[in-house]
Tab-separated table of C-alpha atoms in Angstrom:
chain	number	residue	atom	x	y	z
A	128	UNK	CA	223.330	-81.593	101.081
A	129	UNK	CA	224.734	-78.573	99.004
A	130	UNK	CA	224.732	-77.520	95.600
A	131	UNK	CA	227.598	-76.650	93.008
A	132	UNK	CA	225.801	-74.760	89.668
A	133	UNK	CA	228.536	-75.457	86.744
A	134	UNK	CA	227.447	-72.738	84.211
A	135	UNK	CA	229.072	-72.453	80.742
A	136	UNK	CA	230.282	-69.481	79.601
A	137	UNK	CA	228.250	-67.634	76.567
A	138	UNK	CA	228.768	-67.816	73.178
A	139	UNK	CA	232.313	-66.583	72.422
A	140	UNK	CA	233.600	-65.240	69.187
A	141	UNK	CA	234.230	-67.950	67.134
A	142	UNK	CA	236.253	-67.696	63.840
A	143	UNK	CA	237.237	-64.221	64.980
A	144	UNK	CA	240.877	-63.050	65.944
A	145	UNK	CA	240.401	-63.321	69.758
A	146	UNK	CA	237.828	-66.036	70.450
A	147	UNK	CA	238.170	-65.104	74.481
A	148	UNK	CA	235.496	-62.563	74.026
A	149	UNK	CA	231.707	-62.867	74.341
A	150	UNK	CA	229.647	-62.169	71.244
A	151	UNK	CA	226.676	-59.680	71.486
A	152	UNK	CA	224.821	-63.227	71.437
A	153	UNK	CA	226.853	-64.490	74.365
A	154	UNK	CA	226.134	-61.267	76.420
A	155	UNK	CA	222.345	-62.075	75.786
A	156	UNK	CA	222.453	-65.665	76.776
A	157	UNK	CA	224.312	-64.569	80.234
A	158	UNK	CA	221.882	-61.924	81.025
A	159	UNK	CA	219.101	-64.399	80.369
A	160	UNK	CA	220.786	-67.150	82.682
A	161	UNK	CA	221.039	-64.404	85.348
A	162	UNK	CA	217.188	-63.528	85.117
A	163	UNK	CA	216.654	-67.411	85.143
A	164	UNK	CA	218.720	-67.798	88.620
A	165	UNK	CA	217.016	-65.043	89.718
A	166	UNK	CA	213.662	-66.363	89.003
A	167	UNK	CA	214.586	-69.621	90.935
A	168	UNK	CA	215.393	-67.418	93.741
A	169	UNK	CA	218.878	-69.012	94.183
A	170	UNK	CA	220.865	-67.526	96.901
A	171	UNK	CA	224.422	-68.306	96.349
A	172	UNK	CA	227.171	-68.466	99.204
A	173	UNK	CA	230.103	-68.384	96.616
A	174	UNK	CA	230.629	-67.291	92.885
A	175	UNK	CA	233.848	-68.601	91.060
A	176	UNK	CA	234.993	-68.391	87.737
A	177	UNK	CA	238.139	-69.150	85.776
A	178	UNK	CA	240.455	-66.406	84.715
A	179	UNK	CA	239.248	-66.408	80.979
A	180	UNK	CA	237.485	-63.458	79.603
A	181	UNK	CA	234.441	-65.209	78.298
A	182	UNK	CA	234.006	-66.859	81.625
A	183	UNK	CA	234.367	-63.941	83.695
A	184	UNK	CA	231.943	-61.762	81.560
A	185	UNK	CA	229.194	-64.378	81.538
A	186	UNK	CA	229.842	-64.185	85.171
A	187	UNK	CA	229.394	-60.767	85.518
A	188	UNK	CA	226.632	-60.340	83.332
A	189	UNK	CA	224.623	-63.088	84.840
A	190	UNK	CA	225.138	-61.665	88.472
A	191	UNK	CA	224.320	-58.278	87.410
A	192	UNK	CA	220.842	-59.544	86.600
A	193	UNK	CA	220.631	-61.437	89.759
A	194	UNK	CA	221.445	-58.275	91.796
A	195	UNK	CA	219.016	-56.093	89.847
A	196	UNK	CA	216.312	-58.438	91.183
A	197	UNK	CA	217.195	-57.488	94.607
A	198	UNK	CA	219.133	-60.842	95.438
A	199	UNK	CA	222.551	-60.679	97.236
A	200	UNK	CA	225.522	-61.826	95.362
A	201	UNK	CA	228.826	-62.358	96.723
A	202	UNK	CA	232.261	-61.415	95.257
A	203	UNK	CA	233.189	-63.206	92.295
A	204	UNK	CA	236.619	-65.034	92.793
A	205	UNK	CA	238.962	-66.229	90.258
A	206	UNK	CA	240.412	-69.986	90.331
A	207	UNK	CA	242.342	-70.720	87.073
A	208	UNK	CA	241.841	-74.339	87.495
A	209	UNK	CA	238.401	-73.640	85.992
A	210	UNK	CA	239.786	-72.690	82.697
A	211	UNK	CA	239.232	-74.503	79.459
A	212	UNK	CA	241.960	-76.682	78.111
A	213	UNK	CA	243.897	-74.562	75.627
A	214	UNK	CA	242.370	-75.944	72.044
A	215	UNK	CA	244.865	-73.955	70.302
A	216	UNK	CA	247.866	-75.450	71.609
A	217	UNK	CA	246.608	-78.711	71.209
A	218	UNK	CA	245.983	-78.167	67.579
A	219	UNK	CA	249.315	-76.759	67.055
A	220	UNK	CA	250.942	-79.588	68.660
A	221	UNK	CA	248.726	-82.570	67.121
A	222	UNK	CA	247.503	-81.115	63.527
A	223	UNK	CA	250.851	-81.763	62.006
A	224	UNK	CA	250.882	-85.439	62.648
A	225	UNK	CA	247.250	-85.872	61.305
A	226	UNK	CA	248.108	-84.253	57.926
A	227	UNK	CA	249.028	-87.526	56.190
A	228	UNK	CA	245.691	-88.763	56.790
A	229	UNK	CA	243.962	-85.421	56.309
A	230	UNK	CA	245.962	-83.485	53.931
A	231	UNK	CA	243.262	-80.623	53.526
A	232	UNK	CA	243.181	-80.170	57.664
A	233	UNK	CA	245.259	-77.160	57.828
A	234	UNK	CA	242.940	-75.096	55.118
A	235	UNK	CA	239.996	-76.246	57.150
A	236	UNK	CA	241.291	-75.417	60.463
A	237	UNK	CA	242.515	-72.025	59.098
A	238	UNK	CA	239.181	-70.981	57.946
A	239	UNK	CA	236.881	-72.753	60.578
A	240	UNK	CA	233.885	-70.348	60.027
A	241	UNK	CA	233.468	-71.227	56.330
A	242	UNK	CA	233.126	-74.923	57.384
A	243	UNK	CA	232.001	-75.648	60.732
A	244	UNK	CA	231.111	-79.150	60.117
A	245	UNK	CA	234.563	-79.982	58.981
A	246	UNK	CA	236.172	-78.255	61.562
A	247	UNK	CA	234.319	-80.256	64.333
A	248	UNK	CA	235.241	-83.553	62.355
A	249	UNK	CA	239.076	-82.482	62.614
A	250	UNK	CA	238.732	-81.129	65.715
A	251	UNK	CA	237.425	-84.384	67.150
A	252	UNK	CA	240.002	-86.319	65.860
A	253	UNK	CA	242.860	-84.225	67.317
A	254	UNK	CA	240.989	-84.411	70.529
A	255	UNK	CA	240.699	-87.807	70.430
A	256	UNK	CA	244.613	-88.260	69.990
A	257	UNK	CA	244.835	-85.930	73.071
A	258	UNK	CA	242.691	-88.297	75.067
A	259	UNK	CA	244.653	-91.296	74.144
A	260	UNK	CA	247.666	-89.917	75.858
A	261	UNK	CA	249.788	-91.569	72.871
A	262	UNK	CA	250.456	-88.279	71.191
A	263	UNK	CA	251.629	-86.067	74.476
A	264	UNK	CA	254.112	-83.392	73.811
A	265	UNK	CA	256.588	-81.694	75.865
A	266	UNK	CA	255.323	-78.697	77.557
A	267	UNK	CA	251.203	-79.469	76.377
A	268	UNK	CA	249.049	-79.903	79.146
A	269	UNK	CA	247.820	-83.776	78.945
A	270	UNK	CA	244.352	-84.810	79.274
A	271	UNK	CA	245.099	-86.516	82.614
A	272	UNK	CA	247.167	-83.197	83.679
A	273	UNK	CA	243.795	-81.163	82.865
A	274	UNK	CA	241.485	-83.682	84.589
A	275	UNK	CA	243.889	-83.308	87.666
A	276	UNK	CA	243.720	-79.714	87.321
A	277	UNK	CA	240.065	-79.390	87.401
A	278	UNK	CA	239.686	-81.834	90.195
A	279	UNK	CA	242.021	-79.833	92.477
A	280	UNK	CA	239.808	-76.835	91.726
A	281	UNK	CA	236.588	-78.726	92.856
A	282	UNK	CA	238.425	-80.081	95.708
A	283	UNK	CA	239.523	-76.719	97.135
A	284	UNK	CA	235.560	-75.977	96.810
A	285	UNK	CA	234.672	-78.789	98.847
A	286	UNK	CA	237.128	-78.261	101.552
A	287	UNK	CA	235.742	-74.943	102.243
A	288	UNK	CA	232.001	-75.664	101.467
A	289	UNK	CA	229.462	-75.686	104.402
A	290	UNK	CA	226.536	-77.917	104.311
A	291	UNK	CA	223.607	-76.930	102.369
A	292	UNK	CA	225.440	-74.053	100.637
A	293	UNK	CA	224.822	-72.777	96.898
A	294	UNK	CA	227.962	-72.351	95.104
A	295	UNK	CA	228.086	-71.256	91.261
A	296	UNK	CA	231.254	-71.557	88.953
A	297	UNK	CA	231.157	-70.069	85.519
A	298	UNK	CA	233.552	-72.026	83.569
A	299	UNK	CA	233.909	-74.108	80.317
A	300	UNK	CA	232.489	-77.129	78.196
A	301	UNK	CA	235.760	-78.972	78.550
A	302	UNK	CA	236.095	-78.303	82.324
A	303	UNK	CA	232.625	-79.587	82.817
A	304	UNK	CA	233.443	-82.618	80.642
A	305	UNK	CA	236.495	-83.150	82.889
A	306	UNK	CA	234.430	-83.056	85.787
A	307	UNK	CA	232.125	-85.796	84.510
A	308	UNK	CA	234.712	-88.089	83.831
A	309	UNK	CA	236.262	-87.759	87.127
A	310	UNK	CA	232.528	-87.885	88.999
A	311	UNK	CA	231.195	-90.688	86.857
A	312	UNK	CA	234.413	-92.773	85.633
A	313	UNK	CA	233.030	-92.968	82.336
A	314	UNK	CA	235.677	-93.047	79.476
A	315	UNK	CA	237.049	-90.018	78.233
A	316	UNK	CA	235.607	-90.680	74.881
A	317	UNK	CA	232.378	-90.925	76.099
A	318	UNK	CA	232.735	-88.048	78.219
A	319	UNK	CA	233.287	-85.889	75.502
A	320	UNK	CA	230.250	-87.197	73.538
A	321	UNK	CA	228.489	-85.597	76.413
A	322	UNK	CA	230.740	-82.552	76.298
A	323	UNK	CA	230.199	-81.457	72.802
A	324	UNK	CA	226.376	-81.483	73.450
A	325	UNK	CA	227.082	-78.619	76.289
A	326	UNK	CA	225.018	-75.434	75.408
A	327	UNK	CA	226.240	-71.940	76.138
A	328	UNK	CA	225.078	-70.697	79.330
A	329	UNK	CA	223.526	-74.100	80.156
A	330	UNK	CA	223.442	-75.337	83.878
A	331	UNK	CA	224.785	-78.516	85.480
A	332	UNK	CA	224.520	-79.264	89.158
A	333	UNK	CA	226.711	-81.384	91.707
A	334	UNK	CA	225.111	-82.333	94.877
A	335	UNK	CA	227.789	-82.470	97.839
A	336	UNK	CA	228.039	-83.763	101.242
A	337	UNK	CA	231.323	-83.273	103.124
A	338	UNK	CA	234.139	-83.986	100.440
A	339	UNK	CA	231.883	-86.232	98.241
A	340	UNK	CA	230.240	-84.528	94.942
A	341	UNK	CA	227.884	-86.422	92.907
A	342	UNK	CA	226.244	-85.345	89.454
A	343	UNK	CA	222.624	-84.283	90.119
A	344	UNK	CA	221.712	-82.585	86.379
A	345	UNK	CA	223.557	-82.123	83.250
A	346	UNK	CA	223.029	-79.348	80.779
A	347	UNK	CA	220.012	-77.754	81.499
A	348	UNK	CA	219.100	-74.925	79.432
A	349	UNK	CA	215.379	-74.458	79.754
A	350	UNK	CA	215.846	-70.716	80.218
A	351	UNK	CA	216.946	-70.696	76.670
A	352	UNK	CA	214.229	-73.164	75.549
A	353	UNK	CA	211.378	-71.093	76.980
A	354	UNK	CA	212.083	-68.015	74.887
A	355	UNK	CA	211.108	-70.307	71.670
A	356	UNK	CA	214.282	-68.871	69.863
A	357	UNK	CA	216.451	-71.479	68.687
A	358	UNK	CA	219.319	-69.251	67.381
A	359	UNK	CA	219.533	-68.600	71.371
A	360	UNK	CA	220.919	-72.026	71.651
A	361	UNK	CA	224.504	-72.505	70.712
A	362	UNK	CA	227.414	-74.856	71.255
A	363	UNK	CA	230.676	-72.794	70.837
């Protein structure tokens, strides 16, 4: 059987004008993940990422560490199917409908860095509405559309994959959540309960045979835990 390693990007710039930029900690996390992959002596046959900056930069920093260890690395390929869902578009579309129940929501979401717990609570409420399909908005990618996009990316990998290949995909938490839902058939809300726990630069592994893939491990971040520095373990 072959393996597909799904690696979440490093910490992005939460609360900044441009979220899609690795923070200095995110760069360090990516470098640590790369050294961990090199220590495991993993030889990758293909390397892919979405086209978001935080995904591609995580890939570059991690792969540089693998290369520095003397291991071969394939050229990084881009597939936008592995992009994260557009959280800002979802917030813009669905937040107004939540204001009658949550009149402070706009202020909370506008200053997320000052109250991350309340931001997360409101964000989860909005995502629940998105998952339900009852609040679909013209022009906004639906939950099912997102799942189909991500699954199509996985299908393309499987169509080209050969037995016993190792493939790595640098992606995002929502993308991994969609794949968990698609592969295990658990409810979307339950998949997101797992998805909120996905650590920056954690590894989840799929095993595949032909066109069939199975979840083999989820959210491993031992490369961060072994350093015994809690500040390395982040979720945004």
